[in-house]
Coordinates of C-alpha atoms and ligand atoms in Angstrom, one line a residue:
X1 CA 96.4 -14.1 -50.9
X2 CA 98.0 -15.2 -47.9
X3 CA 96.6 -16.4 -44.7
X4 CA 96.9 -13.3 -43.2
X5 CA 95.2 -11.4 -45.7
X6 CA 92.0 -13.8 -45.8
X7 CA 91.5 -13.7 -42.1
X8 CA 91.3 -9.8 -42.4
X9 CA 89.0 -9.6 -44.9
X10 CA 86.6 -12.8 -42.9
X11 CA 86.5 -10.1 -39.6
X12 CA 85.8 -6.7 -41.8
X13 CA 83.5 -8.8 -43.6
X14 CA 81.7 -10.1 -40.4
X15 CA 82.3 -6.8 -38.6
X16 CA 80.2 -5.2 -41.6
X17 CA 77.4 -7.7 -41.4
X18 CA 77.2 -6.9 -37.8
X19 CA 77.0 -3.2 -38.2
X20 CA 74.6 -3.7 -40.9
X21 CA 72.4 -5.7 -38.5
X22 CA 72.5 -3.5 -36.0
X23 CA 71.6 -0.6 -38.4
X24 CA 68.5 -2.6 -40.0
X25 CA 67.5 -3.5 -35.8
X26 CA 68.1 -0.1 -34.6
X27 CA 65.5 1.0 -37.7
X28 CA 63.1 -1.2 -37.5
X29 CA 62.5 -0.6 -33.4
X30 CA 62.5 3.0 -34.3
X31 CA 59.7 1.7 -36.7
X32 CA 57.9 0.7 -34.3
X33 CA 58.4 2.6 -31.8
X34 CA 56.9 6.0 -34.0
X35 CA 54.1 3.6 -34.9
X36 CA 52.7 2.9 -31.7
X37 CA 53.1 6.9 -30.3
X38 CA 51.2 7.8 -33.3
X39 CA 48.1 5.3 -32.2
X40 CA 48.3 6.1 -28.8
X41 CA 47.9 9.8 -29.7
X42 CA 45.2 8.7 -31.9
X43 CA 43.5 7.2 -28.8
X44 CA 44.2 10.4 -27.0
X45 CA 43.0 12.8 -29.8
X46 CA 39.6 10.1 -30.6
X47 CA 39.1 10.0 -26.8
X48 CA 39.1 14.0 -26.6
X49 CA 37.2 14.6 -29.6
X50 CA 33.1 15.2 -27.8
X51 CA 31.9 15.1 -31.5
X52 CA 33.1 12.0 -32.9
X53 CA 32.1 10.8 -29.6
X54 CA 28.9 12.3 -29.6
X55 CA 28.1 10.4 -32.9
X56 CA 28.7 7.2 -31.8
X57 CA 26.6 7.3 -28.8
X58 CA 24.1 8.9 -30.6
X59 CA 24.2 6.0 -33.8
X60 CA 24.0 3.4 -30.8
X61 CA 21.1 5.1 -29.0
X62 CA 19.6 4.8 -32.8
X63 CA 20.3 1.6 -33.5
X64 CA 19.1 0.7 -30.1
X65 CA 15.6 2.7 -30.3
X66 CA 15.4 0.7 -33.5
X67 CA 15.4 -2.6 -31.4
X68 CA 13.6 -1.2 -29.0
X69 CA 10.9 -0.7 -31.5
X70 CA 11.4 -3.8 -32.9
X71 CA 11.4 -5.5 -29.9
X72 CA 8.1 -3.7 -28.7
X73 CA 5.9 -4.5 -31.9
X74 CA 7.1 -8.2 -31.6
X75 CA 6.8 -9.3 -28.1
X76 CA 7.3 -6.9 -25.0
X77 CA 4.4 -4.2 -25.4
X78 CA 4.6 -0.5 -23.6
X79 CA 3.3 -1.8 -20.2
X80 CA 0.0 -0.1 -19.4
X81 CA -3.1 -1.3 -17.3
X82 CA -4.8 -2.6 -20.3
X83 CA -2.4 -4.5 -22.1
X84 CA 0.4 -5.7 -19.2
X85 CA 0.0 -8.9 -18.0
X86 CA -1.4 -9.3 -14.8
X87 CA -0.9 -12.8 -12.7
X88 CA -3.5 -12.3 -10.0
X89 CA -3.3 -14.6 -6.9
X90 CA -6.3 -17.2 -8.4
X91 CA -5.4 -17.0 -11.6
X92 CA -8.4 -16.9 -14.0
X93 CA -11.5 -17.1 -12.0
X94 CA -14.9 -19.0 -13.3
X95 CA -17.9 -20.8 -12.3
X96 CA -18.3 -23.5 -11.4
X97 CA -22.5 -25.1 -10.0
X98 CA -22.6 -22.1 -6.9
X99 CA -18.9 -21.9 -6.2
X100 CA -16.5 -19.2 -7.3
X101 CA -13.3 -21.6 -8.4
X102 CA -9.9 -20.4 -9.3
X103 CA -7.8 -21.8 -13.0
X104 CA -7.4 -25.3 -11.2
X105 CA -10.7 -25.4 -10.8
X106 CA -10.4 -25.6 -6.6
X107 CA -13.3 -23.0 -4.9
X108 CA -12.2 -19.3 -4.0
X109 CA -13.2 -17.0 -1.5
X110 CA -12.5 -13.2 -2.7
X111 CA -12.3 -10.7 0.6
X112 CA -11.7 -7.1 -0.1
X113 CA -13.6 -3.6 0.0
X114 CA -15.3 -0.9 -1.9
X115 CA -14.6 2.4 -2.5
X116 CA -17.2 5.1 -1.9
X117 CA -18.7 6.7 -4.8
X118 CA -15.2 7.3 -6.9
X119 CA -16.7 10.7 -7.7
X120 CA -16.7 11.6 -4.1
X121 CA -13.7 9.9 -3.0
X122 CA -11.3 9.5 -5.8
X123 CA -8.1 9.6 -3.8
X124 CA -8.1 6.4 -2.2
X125 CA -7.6 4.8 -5.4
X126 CA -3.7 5.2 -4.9
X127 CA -0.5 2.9 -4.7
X128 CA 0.0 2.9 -0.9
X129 CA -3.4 2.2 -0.3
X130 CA -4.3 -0.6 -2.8
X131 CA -0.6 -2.1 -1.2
X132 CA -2.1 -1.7 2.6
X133 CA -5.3 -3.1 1.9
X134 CA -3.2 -6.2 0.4
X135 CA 0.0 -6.1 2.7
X136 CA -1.9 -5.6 6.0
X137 CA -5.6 -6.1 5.4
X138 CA -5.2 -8.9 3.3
X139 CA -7.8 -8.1 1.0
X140 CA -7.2 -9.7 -2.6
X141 CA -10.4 -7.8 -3.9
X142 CA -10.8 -4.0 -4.7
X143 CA -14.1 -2.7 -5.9
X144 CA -14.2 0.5 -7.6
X145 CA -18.3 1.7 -6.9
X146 CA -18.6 4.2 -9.9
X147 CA -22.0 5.4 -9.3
X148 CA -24.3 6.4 -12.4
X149 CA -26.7 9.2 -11.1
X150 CA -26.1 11.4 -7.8
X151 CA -23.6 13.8 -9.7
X152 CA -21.9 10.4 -11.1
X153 CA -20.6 8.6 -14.3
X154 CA -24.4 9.5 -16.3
X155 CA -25.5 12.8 -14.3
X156 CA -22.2 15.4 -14.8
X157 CA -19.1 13.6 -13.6
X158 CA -16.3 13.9 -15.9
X159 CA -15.9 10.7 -17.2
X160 CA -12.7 10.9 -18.1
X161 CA -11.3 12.0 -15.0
X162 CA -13.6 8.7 -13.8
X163 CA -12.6 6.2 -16.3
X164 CA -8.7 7.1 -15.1
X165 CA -9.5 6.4 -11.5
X166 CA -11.0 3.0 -12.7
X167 CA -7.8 2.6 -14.7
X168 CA -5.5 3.2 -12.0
X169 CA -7.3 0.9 -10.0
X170 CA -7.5 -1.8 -12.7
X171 CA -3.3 -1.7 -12.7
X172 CA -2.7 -1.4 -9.3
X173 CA -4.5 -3.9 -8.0
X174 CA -3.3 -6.2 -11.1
X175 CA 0.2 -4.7 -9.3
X176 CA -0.8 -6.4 -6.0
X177 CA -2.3 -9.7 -7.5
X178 CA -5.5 -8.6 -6.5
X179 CA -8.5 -8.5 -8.5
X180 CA -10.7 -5.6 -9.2
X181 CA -14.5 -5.1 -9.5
X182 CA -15.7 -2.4 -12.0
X183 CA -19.1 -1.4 -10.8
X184 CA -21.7 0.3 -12.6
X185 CA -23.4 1.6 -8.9
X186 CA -27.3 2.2 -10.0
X187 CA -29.1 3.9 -6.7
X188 CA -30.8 6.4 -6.4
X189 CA -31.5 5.5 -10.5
X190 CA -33.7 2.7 -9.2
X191 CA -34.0 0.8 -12.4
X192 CA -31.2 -0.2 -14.8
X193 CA -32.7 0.3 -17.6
X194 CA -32.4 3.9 -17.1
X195 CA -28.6 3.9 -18.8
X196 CA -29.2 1.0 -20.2
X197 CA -27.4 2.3 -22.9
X198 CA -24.8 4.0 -21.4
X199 CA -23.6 0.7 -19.4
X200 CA -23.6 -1.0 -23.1
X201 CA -21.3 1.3 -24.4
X202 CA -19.4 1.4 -21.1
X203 CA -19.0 -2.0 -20.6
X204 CA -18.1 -2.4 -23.8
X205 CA -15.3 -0.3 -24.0
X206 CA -13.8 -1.1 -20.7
X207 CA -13.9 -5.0 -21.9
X208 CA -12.0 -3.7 -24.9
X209 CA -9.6 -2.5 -22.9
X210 CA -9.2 -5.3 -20.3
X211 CA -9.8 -7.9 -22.8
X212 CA -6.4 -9.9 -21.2
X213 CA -6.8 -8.5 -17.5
X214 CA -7.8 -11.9 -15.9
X215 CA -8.5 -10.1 -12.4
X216 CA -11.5 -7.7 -14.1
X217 CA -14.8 -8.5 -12.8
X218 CA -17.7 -6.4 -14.5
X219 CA -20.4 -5.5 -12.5
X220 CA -23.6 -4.4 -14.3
X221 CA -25.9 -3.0 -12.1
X222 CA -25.3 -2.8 -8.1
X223 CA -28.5 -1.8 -6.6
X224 CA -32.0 -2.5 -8.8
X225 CA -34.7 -1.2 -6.8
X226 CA -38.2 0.5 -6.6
X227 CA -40.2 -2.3 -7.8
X228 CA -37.4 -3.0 -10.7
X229 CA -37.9 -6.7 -11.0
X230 CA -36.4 -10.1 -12.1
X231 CA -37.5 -10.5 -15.1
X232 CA -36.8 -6.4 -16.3
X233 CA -33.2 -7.2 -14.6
X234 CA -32.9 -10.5 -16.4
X235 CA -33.7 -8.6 -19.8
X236 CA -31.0 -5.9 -19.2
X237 CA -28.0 -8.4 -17.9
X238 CA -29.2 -9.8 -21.7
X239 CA -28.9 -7.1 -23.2
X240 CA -25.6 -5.8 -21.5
X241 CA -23.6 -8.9 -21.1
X242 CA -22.9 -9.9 -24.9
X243 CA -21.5 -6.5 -25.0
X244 CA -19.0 -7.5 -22.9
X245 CA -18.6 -11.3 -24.3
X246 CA -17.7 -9.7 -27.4
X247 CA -14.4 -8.7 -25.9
X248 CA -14.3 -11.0 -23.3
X249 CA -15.6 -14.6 -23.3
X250 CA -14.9 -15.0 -19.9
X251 CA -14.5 -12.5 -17.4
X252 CA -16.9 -12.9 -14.3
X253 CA -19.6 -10.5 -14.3
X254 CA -22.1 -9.8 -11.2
X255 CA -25.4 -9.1 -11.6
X256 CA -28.0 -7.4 -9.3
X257 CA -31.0 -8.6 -8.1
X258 CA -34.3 -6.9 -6.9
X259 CA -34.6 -5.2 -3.9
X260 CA -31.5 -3.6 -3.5
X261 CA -29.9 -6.8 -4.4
X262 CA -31.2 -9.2 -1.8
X263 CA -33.6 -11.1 -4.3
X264 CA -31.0 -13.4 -4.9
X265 CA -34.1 -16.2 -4.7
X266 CA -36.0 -15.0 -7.3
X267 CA -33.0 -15.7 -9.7
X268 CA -33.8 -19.5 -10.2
X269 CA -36.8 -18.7 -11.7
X270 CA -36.4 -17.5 -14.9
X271 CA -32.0 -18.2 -15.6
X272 CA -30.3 -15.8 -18.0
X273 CA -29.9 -16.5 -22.0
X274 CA -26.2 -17.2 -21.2
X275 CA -25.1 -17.5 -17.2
X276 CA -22.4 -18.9 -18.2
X277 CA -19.0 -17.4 -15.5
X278 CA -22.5 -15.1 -14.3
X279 CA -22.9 -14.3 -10.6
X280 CA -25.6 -12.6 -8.4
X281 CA -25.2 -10.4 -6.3
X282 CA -26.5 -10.5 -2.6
X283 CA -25.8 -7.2 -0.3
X284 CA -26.5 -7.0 3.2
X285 CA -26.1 -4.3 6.3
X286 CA -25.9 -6.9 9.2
X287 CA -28.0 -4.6 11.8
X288 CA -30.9 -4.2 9.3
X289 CA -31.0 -8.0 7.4
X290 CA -30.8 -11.0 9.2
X291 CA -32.2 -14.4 9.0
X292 CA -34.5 -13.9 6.3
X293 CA -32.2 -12.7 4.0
X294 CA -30.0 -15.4 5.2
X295 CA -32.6 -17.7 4.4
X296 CA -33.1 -16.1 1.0
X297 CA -29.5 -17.3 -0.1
X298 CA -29.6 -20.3 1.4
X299 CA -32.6 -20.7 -1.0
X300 CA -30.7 -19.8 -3.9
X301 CA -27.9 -21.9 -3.3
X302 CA -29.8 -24.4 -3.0
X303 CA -31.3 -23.8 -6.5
X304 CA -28.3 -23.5 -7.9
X305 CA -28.0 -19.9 -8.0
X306 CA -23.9 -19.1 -8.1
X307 CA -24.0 -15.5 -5.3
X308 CA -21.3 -13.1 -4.5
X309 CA -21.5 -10.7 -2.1
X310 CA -20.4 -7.4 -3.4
X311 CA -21.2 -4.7 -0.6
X312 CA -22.1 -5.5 3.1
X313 CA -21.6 -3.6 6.1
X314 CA -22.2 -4.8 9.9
X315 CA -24.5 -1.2 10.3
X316 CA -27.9 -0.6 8.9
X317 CA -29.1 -0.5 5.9
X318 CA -28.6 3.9 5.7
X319 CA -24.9 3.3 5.9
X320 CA -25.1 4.4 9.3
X321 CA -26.1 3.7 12.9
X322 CA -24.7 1.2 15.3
X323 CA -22.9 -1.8 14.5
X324 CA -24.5 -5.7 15.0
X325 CA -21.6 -7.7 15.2
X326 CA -23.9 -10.8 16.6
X327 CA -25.5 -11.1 13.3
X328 CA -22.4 -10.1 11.5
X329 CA -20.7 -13.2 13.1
X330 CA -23.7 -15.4 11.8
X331 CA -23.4 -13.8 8.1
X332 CA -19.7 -14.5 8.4
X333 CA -20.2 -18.4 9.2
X334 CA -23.0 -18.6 6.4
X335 CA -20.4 -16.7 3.9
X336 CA -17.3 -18.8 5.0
X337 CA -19.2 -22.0 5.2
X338 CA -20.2 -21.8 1.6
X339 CA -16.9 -20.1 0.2
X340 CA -19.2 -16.7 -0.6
X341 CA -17.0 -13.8 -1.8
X342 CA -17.6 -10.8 0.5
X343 CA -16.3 -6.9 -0.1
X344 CA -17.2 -4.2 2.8
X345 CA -18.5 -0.7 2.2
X346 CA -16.7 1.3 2.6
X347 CA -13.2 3.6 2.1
X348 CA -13.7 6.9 2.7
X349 CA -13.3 8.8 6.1
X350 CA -16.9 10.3 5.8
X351 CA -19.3 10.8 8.9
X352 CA -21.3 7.5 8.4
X353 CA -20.4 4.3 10.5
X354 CA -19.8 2.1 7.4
X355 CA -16.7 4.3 6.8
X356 CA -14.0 2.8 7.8
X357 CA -11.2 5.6 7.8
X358 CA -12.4 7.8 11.0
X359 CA -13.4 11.4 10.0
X360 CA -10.3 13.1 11.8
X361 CA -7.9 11.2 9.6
X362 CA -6.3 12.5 6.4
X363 CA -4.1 9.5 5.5
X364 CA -4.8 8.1 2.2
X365 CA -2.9 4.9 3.1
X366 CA -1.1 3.0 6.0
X367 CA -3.6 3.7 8.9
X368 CA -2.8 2.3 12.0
X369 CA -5.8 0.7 13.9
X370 CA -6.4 3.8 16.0
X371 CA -7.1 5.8 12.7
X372 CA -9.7 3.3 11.4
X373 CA -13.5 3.3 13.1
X374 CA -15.2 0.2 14.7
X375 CA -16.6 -0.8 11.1
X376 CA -12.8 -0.5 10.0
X377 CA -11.3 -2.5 12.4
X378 CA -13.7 -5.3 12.3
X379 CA -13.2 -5.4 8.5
X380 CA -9.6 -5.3 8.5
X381 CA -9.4 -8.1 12.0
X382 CA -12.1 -10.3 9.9
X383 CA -9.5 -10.4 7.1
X384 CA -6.9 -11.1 8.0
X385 CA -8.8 -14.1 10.2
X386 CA -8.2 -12.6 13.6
Ligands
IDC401 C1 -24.5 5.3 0.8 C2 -23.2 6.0 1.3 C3 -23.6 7.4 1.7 C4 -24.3 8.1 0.6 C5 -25.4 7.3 0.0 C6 -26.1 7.9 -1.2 O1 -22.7 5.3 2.4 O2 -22.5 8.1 2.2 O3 -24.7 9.4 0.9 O4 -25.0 6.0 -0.3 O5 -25.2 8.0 -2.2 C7 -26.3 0.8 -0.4 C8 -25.7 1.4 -1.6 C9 -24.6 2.4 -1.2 C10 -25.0 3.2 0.1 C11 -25.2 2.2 1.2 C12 -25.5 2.8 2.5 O6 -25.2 0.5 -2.5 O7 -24.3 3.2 -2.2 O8 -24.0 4.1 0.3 N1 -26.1 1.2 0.9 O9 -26.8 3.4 2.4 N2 -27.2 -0.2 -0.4 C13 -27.6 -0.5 0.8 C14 -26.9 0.4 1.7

């Protein structure tokens, strides 16, 4: 072969590499090229197929109850008013010689108001209310008065329909960081014994339910009267309390004293089995009681006698009449002076003068000042330290 001949064959040679390069390049894009028009139209089809997609979202909302569930027996259960957890502005209250004291043991002063009878009036236990008693009264008490006879809780109410009011007060006020009074409003029942089985089982179930609600005070009987004494009272708080201690070792719990709760004196006397977190109750009307009654706590305080003042108003003693605000302005410096708890009855927009929503307004929440009656005003000024 001569030179010629070799360098012909080296180009074809490399010319036919070439051209078999270029084939094998010109393949393998196409390759390529086919492989990613088939995924994207595998996106496209996936994407446009609603069942496929329907199964997915339905397996994750499955998988996601399944956590949900899981999740909810472990550690975060279905919020309700029973079982949420509640940080109310004290903390958990107690005890502590006369003085109500908040969890660092440092004296508290609650300041709030009372419904009127919840069978009457349930519709002021709502969320715009409960928020302007906190927001713009600055009350950090609520007390639901559930009375027992007069058409209430023992004498025909529904009790269902009453233990939901209570319920929706329990969790709104635990909402607001306020606390919330649960009273078992003896009147015109005179004596407590009366349902002294009904409040057992009451007060038993509604400690069951609020077990972990720190801001639940139980009040046991509001208003002994008609020759109900001490020592009878002293037998029923006995007799009613471990019903709640079984649930609850300790929740604050008010107790009534004789005479439509101004006997706080006569407490001293004879002490209940366990007073442990146990405080009496002291009511006034300031244009009907003044300084004897003022001497009568002053009396029990100084025995050692714990008081809390779960009803007042600055009218008479009916509910009604004019208003006293001299001696309301003396009961004021005795209850501040000694860090005494005070709630005023009450909210409603009846005809009486210890209503404090006037009878011409509706509103169930946010009243201006014009739209709340002398009592009102004085109640919401005295608040919020005005
Ligand atoms: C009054 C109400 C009044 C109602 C009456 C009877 O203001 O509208 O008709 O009860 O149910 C209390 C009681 C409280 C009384 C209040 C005024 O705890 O229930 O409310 N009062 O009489 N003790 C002293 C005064």
């Amino acid at each position: 072969m001569n030179t010629k001949t070799k360098v012909l064959i080296g180009v074809i040679s490399a010319v036919a590499i070439l051209l078999f390069g270029a084939v094998c390049f010109l393949l393998g894009s196409y390759r390529q090229l086919k492989a990613n028009v088939d995924s994207r139209q595998e996106v496209l089809v996936e994407s446009s197929e609603p069942e496929e997609t329907a199964e997915v979202t339905e397996h994750q909302e499955v998988s996601n109850e399944g956590k949900q569930e899981e999740q909810g027996e472990q550690e975060m259960p279905e919020q309700t008013s029973s079982n949420a957890v509640y940080e109310p502005v004290y903390g958990a209250l107690s005890v502590k010689g006369t003085k109500l004291v908040d969890k660092t043991g440092h004296p508290v002063q609650l300041k709030g108001v009372s419904t009127h009878g919840l069978q009457w009036y349930p519709e002021y236990v709502n969320e715009d209310a409960i928020k302007t008693l906190h927001e713009d009264w600055k009350a950090n008490v609520l007390r639901l008065a559930m009375y027992t006879n007069e058409g209430g809780y023992c004498s025909g109410a529904d009790k269902e329909q009453l233990e939901e009011v209570i319920d929706q007060g329990v969790k709104l006020t635990g909402e607001n960081k306020m606390y919330c009074i649960i009273d078992w409003h003896i009147l015109s029942d005179c004596h407590p014994v009366q349902y002294q089985n009904e409040a057992k089982d009451f007060f038993g179930r509604m400690s069951a339910k609020y077990k972990d609600c720190d801001h639940v005070i139980y009040e046991i009987c509001n208003e002994p009267n008609s020759g109900a004494n001490w020592d009878e009272i002293k037998s029923y708080a006995d007799d009613v309390i471990p019903a709640i201690r079984a649930n609850d070792k300790d929740a604050i719990i008010l107790v009534g004293t004789p005479t439509w709760s101004q006997d706080v004196d006569e407490v001293a006397k004879n002490p209940l089995a366990n007073g442990d977190n146990v405080m009496y109750v002291c009511h006034f009307y300031a244009a009907t009681h003044k300084d004897d009654l003022r001497r009568k706590v002053e009396k029990a305080l100084d025995a050692g006698t714990p008081i809390f003042v779960s009803e007042f108003s600055i009218c008479d003693a009916s509910g009604n009449g004019g208003l006293d605000y001299d001696s309301a302005a003396k009961w004021m410096e005795l209850l501040n002076e000694n860090n005494i708890s005070y709630v005023g009855w009450n909210l409603a927009n009846k005809q009486e003068s210890s209503s404090m929503i006037r009878p011409d307004c509706t509103k169930t929440s946010g009243w201006s000042e014009g739209e709340l009656n002398e009592s009102g005003q004085w109640m919401r000024r005295t608040m919020r330290g005005e």
